[in-house]
mmCIF file of C-alpha atoms in Angstrom:
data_model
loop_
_atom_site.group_PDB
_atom_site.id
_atom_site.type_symbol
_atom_site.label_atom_id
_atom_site.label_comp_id
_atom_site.label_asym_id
_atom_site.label_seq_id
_atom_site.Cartn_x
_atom_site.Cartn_y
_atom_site.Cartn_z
ATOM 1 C CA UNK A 1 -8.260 -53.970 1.573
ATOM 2 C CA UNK A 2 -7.807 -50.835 -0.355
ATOM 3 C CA UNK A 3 -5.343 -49.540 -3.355
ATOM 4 C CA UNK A 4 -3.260 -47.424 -2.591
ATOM 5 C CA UNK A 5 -5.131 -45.120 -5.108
ATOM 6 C CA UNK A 6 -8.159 -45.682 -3.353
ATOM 7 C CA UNK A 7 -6.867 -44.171 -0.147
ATOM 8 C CA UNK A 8 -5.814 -41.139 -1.861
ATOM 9 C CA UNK A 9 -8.726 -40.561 -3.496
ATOM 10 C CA UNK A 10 -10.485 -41.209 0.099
ATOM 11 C CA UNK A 11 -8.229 -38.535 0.926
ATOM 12 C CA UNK A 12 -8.095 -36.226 -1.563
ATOM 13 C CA UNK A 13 -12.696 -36.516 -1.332
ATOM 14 C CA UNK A 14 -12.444 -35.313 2.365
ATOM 15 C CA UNK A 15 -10.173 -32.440 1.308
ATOM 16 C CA UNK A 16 -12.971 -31.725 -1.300
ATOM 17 C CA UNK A 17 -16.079 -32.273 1.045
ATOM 18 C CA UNK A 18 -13.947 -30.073 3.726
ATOM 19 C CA UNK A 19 -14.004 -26.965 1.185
ATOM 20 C CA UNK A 20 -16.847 -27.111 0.083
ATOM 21 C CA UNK A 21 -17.147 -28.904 -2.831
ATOM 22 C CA UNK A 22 -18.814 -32.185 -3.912
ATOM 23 C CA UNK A 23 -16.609 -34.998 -2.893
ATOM 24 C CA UNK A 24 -17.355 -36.849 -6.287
ATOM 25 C CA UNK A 25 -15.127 -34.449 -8.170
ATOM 26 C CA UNK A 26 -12.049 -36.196 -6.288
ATOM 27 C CA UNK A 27 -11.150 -38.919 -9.501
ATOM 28 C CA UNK A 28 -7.450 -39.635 -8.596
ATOM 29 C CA UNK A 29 -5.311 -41.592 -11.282
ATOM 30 C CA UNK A 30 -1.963 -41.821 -12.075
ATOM 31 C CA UNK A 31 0.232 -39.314 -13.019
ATOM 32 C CA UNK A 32 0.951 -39.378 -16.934
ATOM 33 C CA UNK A 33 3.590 -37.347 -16.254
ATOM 34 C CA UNK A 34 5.915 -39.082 -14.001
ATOM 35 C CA UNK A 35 8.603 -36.624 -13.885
ATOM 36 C CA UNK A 36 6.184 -34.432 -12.066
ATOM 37 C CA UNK A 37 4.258 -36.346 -9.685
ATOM 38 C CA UNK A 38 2.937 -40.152 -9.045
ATOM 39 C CA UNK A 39 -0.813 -39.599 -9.256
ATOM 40 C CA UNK A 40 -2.968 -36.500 -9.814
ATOM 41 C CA UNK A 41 -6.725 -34.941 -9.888
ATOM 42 C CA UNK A 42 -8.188 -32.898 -12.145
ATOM 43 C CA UNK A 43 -11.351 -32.611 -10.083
ATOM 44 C CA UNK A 44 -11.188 -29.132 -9.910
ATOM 45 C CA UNK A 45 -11.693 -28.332 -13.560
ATOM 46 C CA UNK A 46 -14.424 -30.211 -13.939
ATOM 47 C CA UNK A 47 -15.959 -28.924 -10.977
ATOM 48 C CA UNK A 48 -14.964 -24.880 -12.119
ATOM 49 C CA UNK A 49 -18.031 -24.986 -14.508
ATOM 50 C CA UNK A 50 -20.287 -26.436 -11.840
ATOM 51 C CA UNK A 51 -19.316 -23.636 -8.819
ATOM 52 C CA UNK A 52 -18.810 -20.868 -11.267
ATOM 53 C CA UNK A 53 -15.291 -19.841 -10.163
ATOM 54 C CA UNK A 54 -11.740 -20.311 -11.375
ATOM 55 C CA UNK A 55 -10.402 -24.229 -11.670
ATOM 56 C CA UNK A 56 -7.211 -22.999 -9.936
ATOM 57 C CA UNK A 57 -9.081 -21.142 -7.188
ATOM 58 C CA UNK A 58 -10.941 -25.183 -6.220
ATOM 59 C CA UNK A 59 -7.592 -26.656 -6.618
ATOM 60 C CA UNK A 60 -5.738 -24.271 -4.375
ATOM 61 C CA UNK A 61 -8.530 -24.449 -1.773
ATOM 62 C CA UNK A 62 -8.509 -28.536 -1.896
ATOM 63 C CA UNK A 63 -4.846 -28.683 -1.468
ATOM 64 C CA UNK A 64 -4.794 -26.165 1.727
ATOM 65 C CA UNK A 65 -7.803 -28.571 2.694
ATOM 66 C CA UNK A 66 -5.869 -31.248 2.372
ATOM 67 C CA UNK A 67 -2.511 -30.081 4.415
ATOM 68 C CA UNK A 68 -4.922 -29.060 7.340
ATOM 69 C CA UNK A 69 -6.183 -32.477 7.674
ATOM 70 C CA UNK A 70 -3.129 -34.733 6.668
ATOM 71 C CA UNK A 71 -0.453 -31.939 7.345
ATOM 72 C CA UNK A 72 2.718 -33.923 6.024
ATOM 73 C CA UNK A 73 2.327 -37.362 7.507
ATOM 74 C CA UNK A 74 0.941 -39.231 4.230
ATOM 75 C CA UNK A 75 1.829 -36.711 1.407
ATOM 76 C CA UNK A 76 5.755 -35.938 0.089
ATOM 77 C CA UNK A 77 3.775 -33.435 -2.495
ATOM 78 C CA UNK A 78 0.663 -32.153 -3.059
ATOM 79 C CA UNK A 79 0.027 -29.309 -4.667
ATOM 80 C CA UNK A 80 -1.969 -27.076 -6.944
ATOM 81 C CA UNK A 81 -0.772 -26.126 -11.118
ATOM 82 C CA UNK A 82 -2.166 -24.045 -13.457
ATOM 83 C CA UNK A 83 -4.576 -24.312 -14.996
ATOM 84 C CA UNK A 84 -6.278 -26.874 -12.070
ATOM 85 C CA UNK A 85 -4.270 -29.967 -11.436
ATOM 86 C CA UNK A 86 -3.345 -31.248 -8.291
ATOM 87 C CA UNK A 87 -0.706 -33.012 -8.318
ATOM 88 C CA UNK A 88 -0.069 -35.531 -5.858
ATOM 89 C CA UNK A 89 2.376 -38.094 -4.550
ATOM 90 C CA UNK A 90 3.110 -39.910 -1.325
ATOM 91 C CA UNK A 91 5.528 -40.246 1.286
ATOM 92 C CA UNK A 92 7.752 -43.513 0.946
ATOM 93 C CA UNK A 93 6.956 -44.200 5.002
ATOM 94 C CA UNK A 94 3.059 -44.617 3.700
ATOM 95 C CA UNK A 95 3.968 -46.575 0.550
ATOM 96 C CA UNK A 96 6.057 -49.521 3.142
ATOM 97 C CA UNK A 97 2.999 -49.169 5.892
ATOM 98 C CA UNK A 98 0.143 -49.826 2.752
ATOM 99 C CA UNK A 99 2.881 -53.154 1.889
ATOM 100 C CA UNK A 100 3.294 -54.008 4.945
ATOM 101 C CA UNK A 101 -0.880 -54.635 5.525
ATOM 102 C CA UNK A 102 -0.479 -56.370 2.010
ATOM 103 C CA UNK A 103 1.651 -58.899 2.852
ATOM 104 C CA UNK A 104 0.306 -59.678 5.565
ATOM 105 C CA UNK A 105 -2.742 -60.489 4.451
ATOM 106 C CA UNK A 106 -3.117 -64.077 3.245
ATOM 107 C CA UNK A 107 -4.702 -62.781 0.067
ATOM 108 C CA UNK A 108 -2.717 -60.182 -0.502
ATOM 109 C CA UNK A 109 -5.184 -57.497 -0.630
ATOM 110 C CA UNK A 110 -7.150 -58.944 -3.363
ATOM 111 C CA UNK A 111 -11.093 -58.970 -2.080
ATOM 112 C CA UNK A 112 -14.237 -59.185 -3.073
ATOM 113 C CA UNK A 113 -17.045 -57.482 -3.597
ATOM 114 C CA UNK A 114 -19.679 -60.361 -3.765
ATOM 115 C CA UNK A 115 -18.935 -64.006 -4.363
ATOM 116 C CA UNK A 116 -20.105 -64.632 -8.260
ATOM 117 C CA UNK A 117 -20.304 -68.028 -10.617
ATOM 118 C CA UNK A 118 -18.144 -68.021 -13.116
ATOM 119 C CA UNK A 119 -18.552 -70.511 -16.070
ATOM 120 C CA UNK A 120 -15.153 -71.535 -17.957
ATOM 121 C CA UNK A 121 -15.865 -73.352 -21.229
ATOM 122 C CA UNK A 122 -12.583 -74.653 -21.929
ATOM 123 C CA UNK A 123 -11.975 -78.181 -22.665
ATOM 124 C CA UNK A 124 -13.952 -80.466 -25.682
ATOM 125 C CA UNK A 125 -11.190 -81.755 -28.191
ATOM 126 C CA UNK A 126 -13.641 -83.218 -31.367
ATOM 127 C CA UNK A 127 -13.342 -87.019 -31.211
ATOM 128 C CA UNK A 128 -13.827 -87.071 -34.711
ATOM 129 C CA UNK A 129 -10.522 -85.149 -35.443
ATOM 130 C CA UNK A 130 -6.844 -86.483 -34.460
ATOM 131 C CA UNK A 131 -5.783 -84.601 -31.392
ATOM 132 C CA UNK A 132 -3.238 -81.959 -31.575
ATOM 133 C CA UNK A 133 -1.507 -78.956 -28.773
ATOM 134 C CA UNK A 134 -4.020 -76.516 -29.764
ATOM 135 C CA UNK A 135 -6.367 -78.629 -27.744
ATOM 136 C CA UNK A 136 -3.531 -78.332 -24.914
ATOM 137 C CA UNK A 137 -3.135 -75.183 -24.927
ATOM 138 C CA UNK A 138 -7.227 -74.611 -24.643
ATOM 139 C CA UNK A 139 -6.793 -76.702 -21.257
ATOM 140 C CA UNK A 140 -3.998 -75.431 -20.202
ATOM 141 C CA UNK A 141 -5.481 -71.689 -20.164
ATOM 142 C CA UNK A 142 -8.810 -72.898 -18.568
ATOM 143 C CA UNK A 143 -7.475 -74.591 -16.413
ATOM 144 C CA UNK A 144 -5.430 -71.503 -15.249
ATOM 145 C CA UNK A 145 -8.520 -68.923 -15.709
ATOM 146 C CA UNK A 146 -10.221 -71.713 -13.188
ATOM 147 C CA UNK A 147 -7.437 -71.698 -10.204
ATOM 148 C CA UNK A 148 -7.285 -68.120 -10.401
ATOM 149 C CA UNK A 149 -11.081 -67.641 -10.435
ATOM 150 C CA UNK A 150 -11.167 -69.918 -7.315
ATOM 151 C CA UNK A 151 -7.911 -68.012 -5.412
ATOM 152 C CA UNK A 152 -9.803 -65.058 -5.744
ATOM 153 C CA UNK A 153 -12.800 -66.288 -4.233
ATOM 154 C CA UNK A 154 -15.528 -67.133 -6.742
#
């Protein structure tokens, strides 16, 4: 199953493919500036060099791009700042629908990419020494690490 920043960036790559730009510029992450939007892309400045034209200019073209192919059914905002940003966010109906698949999913959306071994060294109190809940706590956490390791898969 996918992040929810995974889908918009899924998104927001398509909007980029569709005008004509390399899909790898689409790098979604979230917002720094929270006031103003929940995640943005600034794909099109680093992409201005590359295509010779104004950062803006991408931007603006991504984000019509983007309405024509999602019109309003995923994104509350998207939209295009100087001096290239676009910033994003997403409807609240999307946000339940993405929770929804999560919790219904035994795992809750945690997968894998491919199974790996994992080695814990976490135990070994020194039989020479008196014990004390340092040792513990060295269990303890392995022990942990371990039940995690094996929820998730490995």
């Amino acid at each position: 199953m996918k992040s929810i920043k995974d889908e918009i960036q899924e998104k927001i790559a398509a909007a980029f493919e569709a005008a004509g730009y390399e899909k790898e510029l689409a790098v979604v992450v979230v917002s720094n500036r929270p006031d103003l939007c929940q995640y943005q892309c600034n794909g099109a400045m680093a992409g201005a060099k590359k295509y010779k034209c104004a950062p803006i200019k991408i931007a603006t073209e991504v984000v019509e791009k983007c309405k024509e192919l999602y019109g309003d059914s995923y994104f509350s905002l998207i939209d295009a700042v100087m001096p290239g940003f676009i910033n994003i966010s997403i409807k609240d109906s999307a946000l339940v629908e993405h929770l929804v698949e999560v919790a219904a999913d035994p795992r809750f959306g945690v997968r894998l990419d491919e199974k790996d071994n994992v080695v814990i060294d976490y135990g070994g109190a020194n039989v020479a020494k008196p014990l004390h809940v340092g040792h513990l706590r060295s269990a303890v956490i392995g022990e942990s690490v371990k039940r995690i390791k094996n929820y998730m898969g490995h």
